[in-house]
JSON list of C-alpha atoms in Angstrom, two decimals:
[
{"chain": "A", "resi": 134, "resn": "MET", "atom": "CA", "xyz": [-20.92, -77.72, -118.49]},
{"chain": "A", "resi": 135, "resn": "PRO", "atom": "CA", "xyz": [-22.39, -74.72, -116.64]},
{"chain": "A", "resi": 136, "resn": "SER", "atom": "CA", "xyz": [-22.41, -74.68, -112.86]},
{"chain": "A", "resi": 137, "resn": "ALA", "atom": "CA", "xyz": [-25.59, -74.79, -110.77]},
{"chain": "A", "resi": 138, "resn": "LYS", "atom": "CA", "xyz": [-25.54, -71.00, -110.60]},
{"chain": "A", "resi": 139, "resn": "GLY", "atom": "CA", "xyz": [-25.14, -70.80, -114.38]},
{"chain": "A", "resi": 140, "resn": "TRP", "atom": "CA", "xyz": [-28.14, -73.08, -114.89]},
{"chain": "A", "resi": 141, "resn": "ALA", "atom": "CA", "xyz": [-30.19, -71.04, -112.42]},
{"chain": "A", "resi": 142, "resn": "ILE", "atom": "CA", "xyz": [-29.39, -67.85, -114.34]},
{"chain": "A", "resi": 143, "resn": "CYS", "atom": "CA", "xyz": [-30.31, -69.53, -117.65]},
{"chain": "A", "resi": 144, "resn": "TRP", "atom": "CA", "xyz": [-33.61, -70.82, -116.28]},
{"chain": "A", "resi": 145, "resn": "LEU", "atom": "CA", "xyz": [-34.48, -67.48, -114.69]},
{"chain": "A", "resi": 146, "resn": "PHE", "atom": "CA", "xyz": [-33.72, -65.67, -117.94]},
{"chain": "A", "resi": 147, "resn": "LEU", "atom": "CA", "xyz": [-35.76, -68.13, -119.98]},
{"chain": "A", "resi": 148, "resn": "LEU", "atom": "CA", "xyz": [-38.68, -68.00, -117.54]},
{"chain": "A", "resi": 149, "resn": "GLY", "atom": "CA", "xyz": [-38.66, -64.20, -117.53]},
{"chain": "A", "resi": 150, "resn": "ALA", "atom": "CA", "xyz": [-38.31, -63.94, -121.30]},
{"chain": "A", "resi": 151, "resn": "VAL", "atom": "CA", "xyz": [-41.15, -66.35, -122.03]},
{"chain": "A", "resi": 152, "resn": "LEU", "atom": "CA", "xyz": [-43.64, -65.57, -119.24]},
{"chain": "A", "resi": 153, "resn": "GLY", "atom": "CA", "xyz": [-42.89, -61.86, -119.09]},
{"chain": "A", "resi": 154, "resn": "THR", "atom": "CA", "xyz": [-43.23, -61.48, -122.85]},
{"chain": "A", "resi": 155, "resn": "GLY", "atom": "CA", "xyz": [-46.44, -63.49, -122.83]},
{"chain": "A", "resi": 156, "resn": "LEU", "atom": "CA", "xyz": [-47.94, -61.34, -120.10]},
{"chain": "A", "resi": 157, "resn": "ASP", "atom": "CA", "xyz": [-46.78, -58.19, -121.86]},
{"chain": "A", "resi": 158, "resn": "ALA", "atom": "CA", "xyz": [-48.51, -59.40, -125.03]},
{"chain": "A", "resi": 159, "resn": "PHE", "atom": "CA", "xyz": [-51.65, -59.70, -122.91]},
{"chain": "A", "resi": 160, "resn": "HIS", "atom": "CA", "xyz": [-51.27, -56.00, -122.02]},
{"chain": "A", "resi": 161, "resn": "VAL", "atom": "CA", "xyz": [-50.78, -55.09, -125.68]},
{"chain": "A", "resi": 162, "resn": "HIS", "atom": "CA", "xyz": [-53.79, -57.16, -126.75]},
{"chain": "A", "resi": 163, "resn": "SER", "atom": "CA", "xyz": [-56.02, -55.51, -124.12]},
{"chain": "A", "resi": 164, "resn": "LYS", "atom": "CA", "xyz": [-54.76, -52.08, -125.28]},
{"chain": "A", "resi": 165, "resn": "VAL", "atom": "CA", "xyz": [-53.20, -51.19, -121.92]},
{"chain": "A", "resi": 166, "resn": "GLU", "atom": "CA", "xyz": [-49.82, -50.80, -123.60]},
{"chain": "A", "resi": 167, "resn": "HIS", "atom": "CA", "xyz": [-48.59, -49.92, -127.09]},
{"chain": "A", "resi": 168, "resn": "TYR", "atom": "CA", "xyz": [-45.09, -50.07, -128.59]},
{"chain": "A", "resi": 169, "resn": "ALA", "atom": "CA", "xyz": [-44.00, -47.52, -131.21]},
{"chain": "A", "resi": 170, "resn": "VAL", "atom": "CA", "xyz": [-42.29, -50.11, -133.42]},
{"chain": "A", "resi": 171, "resn": "PRO", "atom": "CA", "xyz": [-43.93, -53.49, -132.83]},
{"chain": "A", "resi": 172, "resn": "VAL", "atom": "CA", "xyz": [-42.24, -56.50, -134.39]},
{"chain": "A", "resi": 173, "resn": "LEU", "atom": "CA", "xyz": [-44.29, -59.55, -133.41]},
{"chain": "A", "resi": 174, "resn": "PHE", "atom": "CA", "xyz": [-47.72, -59.69, -131.73]},
{"chain": "A", "resi": 175, "resn": "GLY", "atom": "CA", "xyz": [-47.51, -55.93, -131.08]},
{"chain": "A", "resi": 176, "resn": "LEU", "atom": "CA", "xyz": [-44.33, -56.27, -129.00]},
{"chain": "A", "resi": 177, "resn": "ALA", "atom": "CA", "xyz": [-40.96, -54.61, -129.51]},
{"chain": "A", "resi": 178, "resn": "TRP", "atom": "CA", "xyz": [-37.96, -56.83, -130.31]},
{"chain": "A", "resi": 179, "resn": "TRP", "atom": "CA", "xyz": [-36.27, -56.06, -126.99]},
{"chain": "A", "resi": 180, "resn": "VAL", "atom": "CA", "xyz": [-39.17, -57.10, -124.73]},
{"chain": "A", "resi": 181, "resn": "PRO", "atom": "CA", "xyz": [-37.97, -60.72, -124.15]},
{"chain": "A", "resi": 182, "resn": "LEU", "atom": "CA", "xyz": [-34.47, -59.44, -123.32]},
{"chain": "A", "resi": 183, "resn": "LEU", "atom": "CA", "xyz": [-35.87, -56.91, -120.84]},
{"chain": "A", "resi": 184, "resn": "PHE", "atom": "CA", "xyz": [-38.03, -59.46, -119.03]},
{"chain": "A", "resi": 185, "resn": "GLY", "atom": "CA", "xyz": [-35.26, -62.07, -119.05]},
{"chain": "A", "resi": 186, "resn": "VAL", "atom": "CA", "xyz": [-32.76, -59.68, -117.48]},
{"chain": "A", "resi": 187, "resn": "ALA", "atom": "CA", "xyz": [-35.41, -58.48, -115.00]},
{"chain": "A", "resi": 188, "resn": "ALA", "atom": "CA", "xyz": [-36.10, -62.05, -113.88]},
{"chain": "A", "resi": 189, "resn": "VAL", "atom": "CA", "xyz": [-32.39, -62.69, -113.31]},
{"chain": "A", "resi": 190, "resn": "ALA", "atom": "CA", "xyz": [-31.96, -59.35, -111.48]},
{"chain": "A", "resi": 191, "resn": "ILE", "atom": "CA", "xyz": [-34.94, -59.97, -109.19]},
{"chain": "A", "resi": 192, "resn": "GLY", "atom": "CA", "xyz": [-34.17, -63.65, -108.72]},
{"chain": "A", "resi": 193, "resn": "TYR", "atom": "CA", "xyz": [-30.62, -62.93, -107.59]},
{"chain": "A", "resi": 194, "resn": "SER", "atom": "CA", "xyz": [-30.91, -59.54, -105.90]},
{"chain": "A", "resi": 195, "resn": "HIS", "atom": "CA", "xyz": [-33.58, -60.47, -103.37]},
{"chain": "A", "resi": 196, "resn": "PRO", "atom": "CA", "xyz": [-31.72, -63.43, -101.84]},
{"chain": "A", "resi": 197, "resn": "MET", "atom": "CA", "xyz": [-28.53, -61.33, -101.74]},
{"chain": "A", "resi": 198, "resn": "VAL", "atom": "CA", "xyz": [-30.26, -58.43, -99.97]},
{"chain": "A", "resi": 199, "resn": "ASP", "atom": "CA", "xyz": [-32.17, -60.60, -97.48]},
{"chain": "A", "resi": 200, "resn": "PRO", "atom": "CA", "xyz": [-29.21, -61.07, -95.09]},
{"chain": "A", "resi": 201, "resn": "LEU", "atom": "CA", "xyz": [-28.62, -57.31, -95.09]},
{"chain": "A", "resi": 202, "resn": "LEU", "atom": "CA", "xyz": [-32.22, -56.80, -93.97]},
{"chain": "A", "resi": 203, "resn": "GLY", "atom": "CA", "xyz": [-32.00, -59.52, -91.35]},
{"chain": "A", "resi": 204, "resn": "GLN", "atom": "CA", "xyz": [-34.26, -61.97, -93.15]},
{"chain": "A", "resi": 205, "resn": "ARG", "atom": "CA", "xyz": [-33.55, -65.62, -93.75]},
{"chain": "A", "resi": 206, "resn": "ARG", "atom": "CA", "xyz": [-35.52, -67.32, -96.50]},
{"chain": "A", "resi": 207, "resn": "VAL", "atom": "CA", "xyz": [-36.19, -71.00, -96.49]},
{"chain": "A", "resi": 208, "resn": "PRO", "atom": "CA", "xyz": [-36.05, -72.89, -99.79]},
{"chain": "A", "resi": 209, "resn": "ARG", "atom": "CA", "xyz": [-39.49, -73.13, -101.39]},
{"chain": "A", "resi": 210, "resn": "GLN", "atom": "CA", "xyz": [-41.19, -76.23, -102.71]},
{"chain": "A", "resi": 211, "resn": "LEU", "atom": "CA", "xyz": [-42.06, -76.28, -106.40]},
{"chain": "A", "resi": 212, "resn": "MET", "atom": "CA", "xyz": [-45.82, -76.36, -105.74]},
{"chain": "A", "resi": 213, "resn": "LEU", "atom": "CA", "xyz": [-45.62, -73.28, -103.52]},
{"chain": "A", "resi": 214, "resn": "CYS", "atom": "CA", "xyz": [-43.62, -71.47, -106.22]},
{"chain": "A", "resi": 215, "resn": "ILE", "atom": "CA", "xyz": [-46.31, -72.31, -108.78]},
{"chain": "A", "resi": 216, "resn": "VAL", "atom": "CA", "xyz": [-49.03, -71.01, -106.45]},
{"chain": "A", "resi": 217, "resn": "GLU", "atom": "CA", "xyz": [-47.06, -67.79, -105.95]},
{"chain": "A", "resi": 218, "resn": "LEU", "atom": "CA", "xyz": [-46.73, -67.42, -109.72]},
{"chain": "A", "resi": 219, "resn": "VAL", "atom": "CA", "xyz": [-50.52, -67.62, -109.99]},
{"chain": "A", "resi": 220, "resn": "TRP", "atom": "CA", "xyz": [-50.72, -64.47, -107.80]},
{"chain": "A", "resi": 221, "resn": "VAL", "atom": "CA", "xyz": [-48.52, -62.66, -110.33]},
{"chain": "A", "resi": 222, "resn": "LEU", "atom": "CA", "xyz": [-50.74, -63.85, -113.18]},
{"chain": "A", "resi": 223, "resn": "LEU", "atom": "CA", "xyz": [-53.81, -62.64, -111.28]},
{"chain": "A", "resi": 224, "resn": "ALA", "atom": "CA", "xyz": [-52.25, -59.19, -110.86]},
{"chain": "A", "resi": 225, "resn": "TYR", "atom": "CA", "xyz": [-51.52, -59.07, -114.61]},
{"chain": "A", "resi": 226, "resn": "VAL", "atom": "CA", "xyz": [-55.10, -60.04, -115.46]},
{"chain": "A", "resi": 227, "resn": "VAL", "atom": "CA", "xyz": [-56.45, -57.30, -113.20]},
{"chain": "A", "resi": 228, "resn": "SER", "atom": "CA", "xyz": [-54.09, -54.72, -114.70]},
{"chain": "A", "resi": 229, "resn": "ALA", "atom": "CA", "xyz": [-55.23, -55.58, -118.23]},
{"chain": "A", "resi": 230, "resn": "THR", "atom": "CA", "xyz": [-58.95, -55.18, -117.55]},
{"chain": "A", "resi": 231, "resn": "SER", "atom": "CA", "xyz": [-60.97, -52.19, -118.67]},
{"chain": "A", "resi": 232, "resn": "ILE", "atom": "CA", "xyz": [-62.01, -51.09, -115.18]},
{"chain": "A", "resi": 233, "resn": "ASP", "atom": "CA", "xyz": [-61.16, -47.70, -113.70]},
{"chain": "A", "resi": 234, "resn": "SER", "atom": "CA", "xyz": [-57.50, -47.04, -112.80]},
{"chain": "A", "resi": 235, "resn": "HIS", "atom": "CA", "xyz": [-58.34, -46.49, -109.12]},
{"chain": "A", "resi": 236, "resn": "ALA", "atom": "CA", "xyz": [-60.18, -49.81, -109.02]},
{"chain": "A", "resi": 237, "resn": "LYS", "atom": "CA", "xyz": [-57.19, -51.51, -110.67]},
{"chain": "A", "resi": 238, "resn": "ALA", "atom": "CA", "xyz": [-54.85, -50.00, -108.09]},
{"chain": "A", "resi": 239, "resn": "GLY", "atom": "CA", "xyz": [-57.16, -51.10, -105.28]},
{"chain": "A", "resi": 240, "resn": "LEU", "atom": "CA", "xyz": [-57.49, -54.65, -106.58]},
{"chain": "A", "resi": 241, "resn": "THR", "atom": "CA", "xyz": [-53.75, -54.92, -107.19]},
{"chain": "A", "resi": 242, "resn": "THR", "atom": "CA", "xyz": [-53.13, -53.71, -103.63]},
{"chain": "A", "resi": 243, "resn": "ILE", "atom": "CA", "xyz": [-55.54, -56.31, -102.26]},
{"chain": "A", "resi": 244, "resn": "ILE", "atom": "CA", "xyz": [-53.80, -59.01, -104.32]},
{"chain": "A", "resi": 245, "resn": "TYR", "atom": "CA", "xyz": [-50.39, -57.89, -103.01]},
{"chain": "A", "resi": 246, "resn": "LEU", "atom": "CA", "xyz": [-51.56, -57.76, -99.38]},
{"chain": "A", "resi": 247, "resn": "ASN", "atom": "CA", "xyz": [-53.02, -61.27, -99.66]},
{"chain": "A", "resi": 248, "resn": "PHE", "atom": "CA", "xyz": [-49.79, -62.48, -101.27]},
{"chain": "A", "resi": 249, "resn": "TRP", "atom": "CA", "xyz": [-47.74, -60.78, -98.55]},
{"chain": "A", "resi": 250, "resn": "PHE", "atom": "CA", "xyz": [-49.91, -62.30, -95.81]},
{"chain": "A", "resi": 251, "resn": "VAL", "atom": "CA", "xyz": [-49.63, -65.81, -97.24]},
{"chain": "A", "resi": 252, "resn": "THR", "atom": "CA", "xyz": [-45.92, -65.80, -98.10]},
{"chain": "A", "resi": 253, "resn": "GLY", "atom": "CA", "xyz": [-44.01, -63.86, -95.52]},
{"chain": "A", "resi": 254, "resn": "ARG", "atom": "CA", "xyz": [-45.52, -60.93, -93.67]},
{"chain": "A", "resi": 255, "resn": "GLY", "atom": "CA", "xyz": [-42.14, -59.37, -93.05]},
{"chain": "A", "resi": 256, "resn": "TRP", "atom": "CA", "xyz": [-41.33, -55.69, -93.40]},
{"chain": "A", "resi": 257, "resn": "GLN", "atom": "CA", "xyz": [-38.37, -56.78, -95.50]},
{"chain": "A", "resi": 258, "resn": "ASN", "atom": "CA", "xyz": [-40.75, -58.14, -98.15]},
{"chain": "A", "resi": 259, "resn": "VAL", "atom": "CA", "xyz": [-42.51, -54.77, -98.30]},
{"chain": "A", "resi": 260, "resn": "VAL", "atom": "CA", "xyz": [-39.17, -52.96, -98.72]},
{"chain": "A", "resi": 261, "resn": "LEU", "atom": "CA", "xyz": [-38.02, -55.32, -101.49]},
{"chain": "A", "resi": 262, "resn": "SER", "atom": "CA", "xyz": [-41.41, -55.05, -103.22]},
{"chain": "A", "resi": 263, "resn": "LEU", "atom": "CA", "xyz": [-41.28, -51.26, -103.18]},
{"chain": "A", "resi": 264, "resn": "VAL", "atom": "CA", "xyz": [-37.71, -51.17, -104.47]},
{"chain": "A", "resi": 265, "resn": "THR", "atom": "CA", "xyz": [-38.59, -53.66, -107.22]},
{"chain": "A", "resi": 266, "resn": "ALA", "atom": "CA", "xyz": [-41.72, -51.72, -108.22]},
{"chain": "A", "resi": 267, "resn": "ILE", "atom": "CA", "xyz": [-39.92, -48.38, -108.30]},
{"chain": "A", "resi": 268, "resn": "THR", "atom": "CA", "xyz": [-36.93, -49.77, -110.19]},
{"chain": "A", "resi": 269, "resn": "GLY", "atom": "CA", "xyz": [-39.13, -51.66, -112.65]},
{"chain": "A", "resi": 270, "resn": "THR", "atom": "CA", "xyz": [-41.22, -48.57, -113.36]},
{"chain": "A", "resi": 271, "resn": "TRP", "atom": "CA", "xyz": [-38.11, -46.43, -113.72]},
{"chain": "A", "resi": 272, "resn": "VAL", "atom": "CA", "xyz": [-36.51, -48.81, -116.24]}
]
């Protein structure tokens, strides 16, 4: 039987693979994104693997880096985690709209700043967000 850490990795991977792929399909459907060799619903075969690994990497790297940045996170309640996930969904919806790119960037920035204000307000969160955004774009 897997350990608690093993189950956490499995759940993070599954959550990333399902939700990330679903949100990516939303981008494909709204013609924001296009894959050269789509397999199912306009998505490439490797998309669930990419989002699953990304969820595990983000889910484990941030708590590991927090002590190095002098930040201590308190365990979150399930309802708060669901509310935070809604912010991510809102950002995806904005990014898939047909409005101007500058307006999308502005709205996404407003969404992030509201999320930052509600959930932490620490400079460490800004650093981790920037590193995640740069790394995610690079990959």
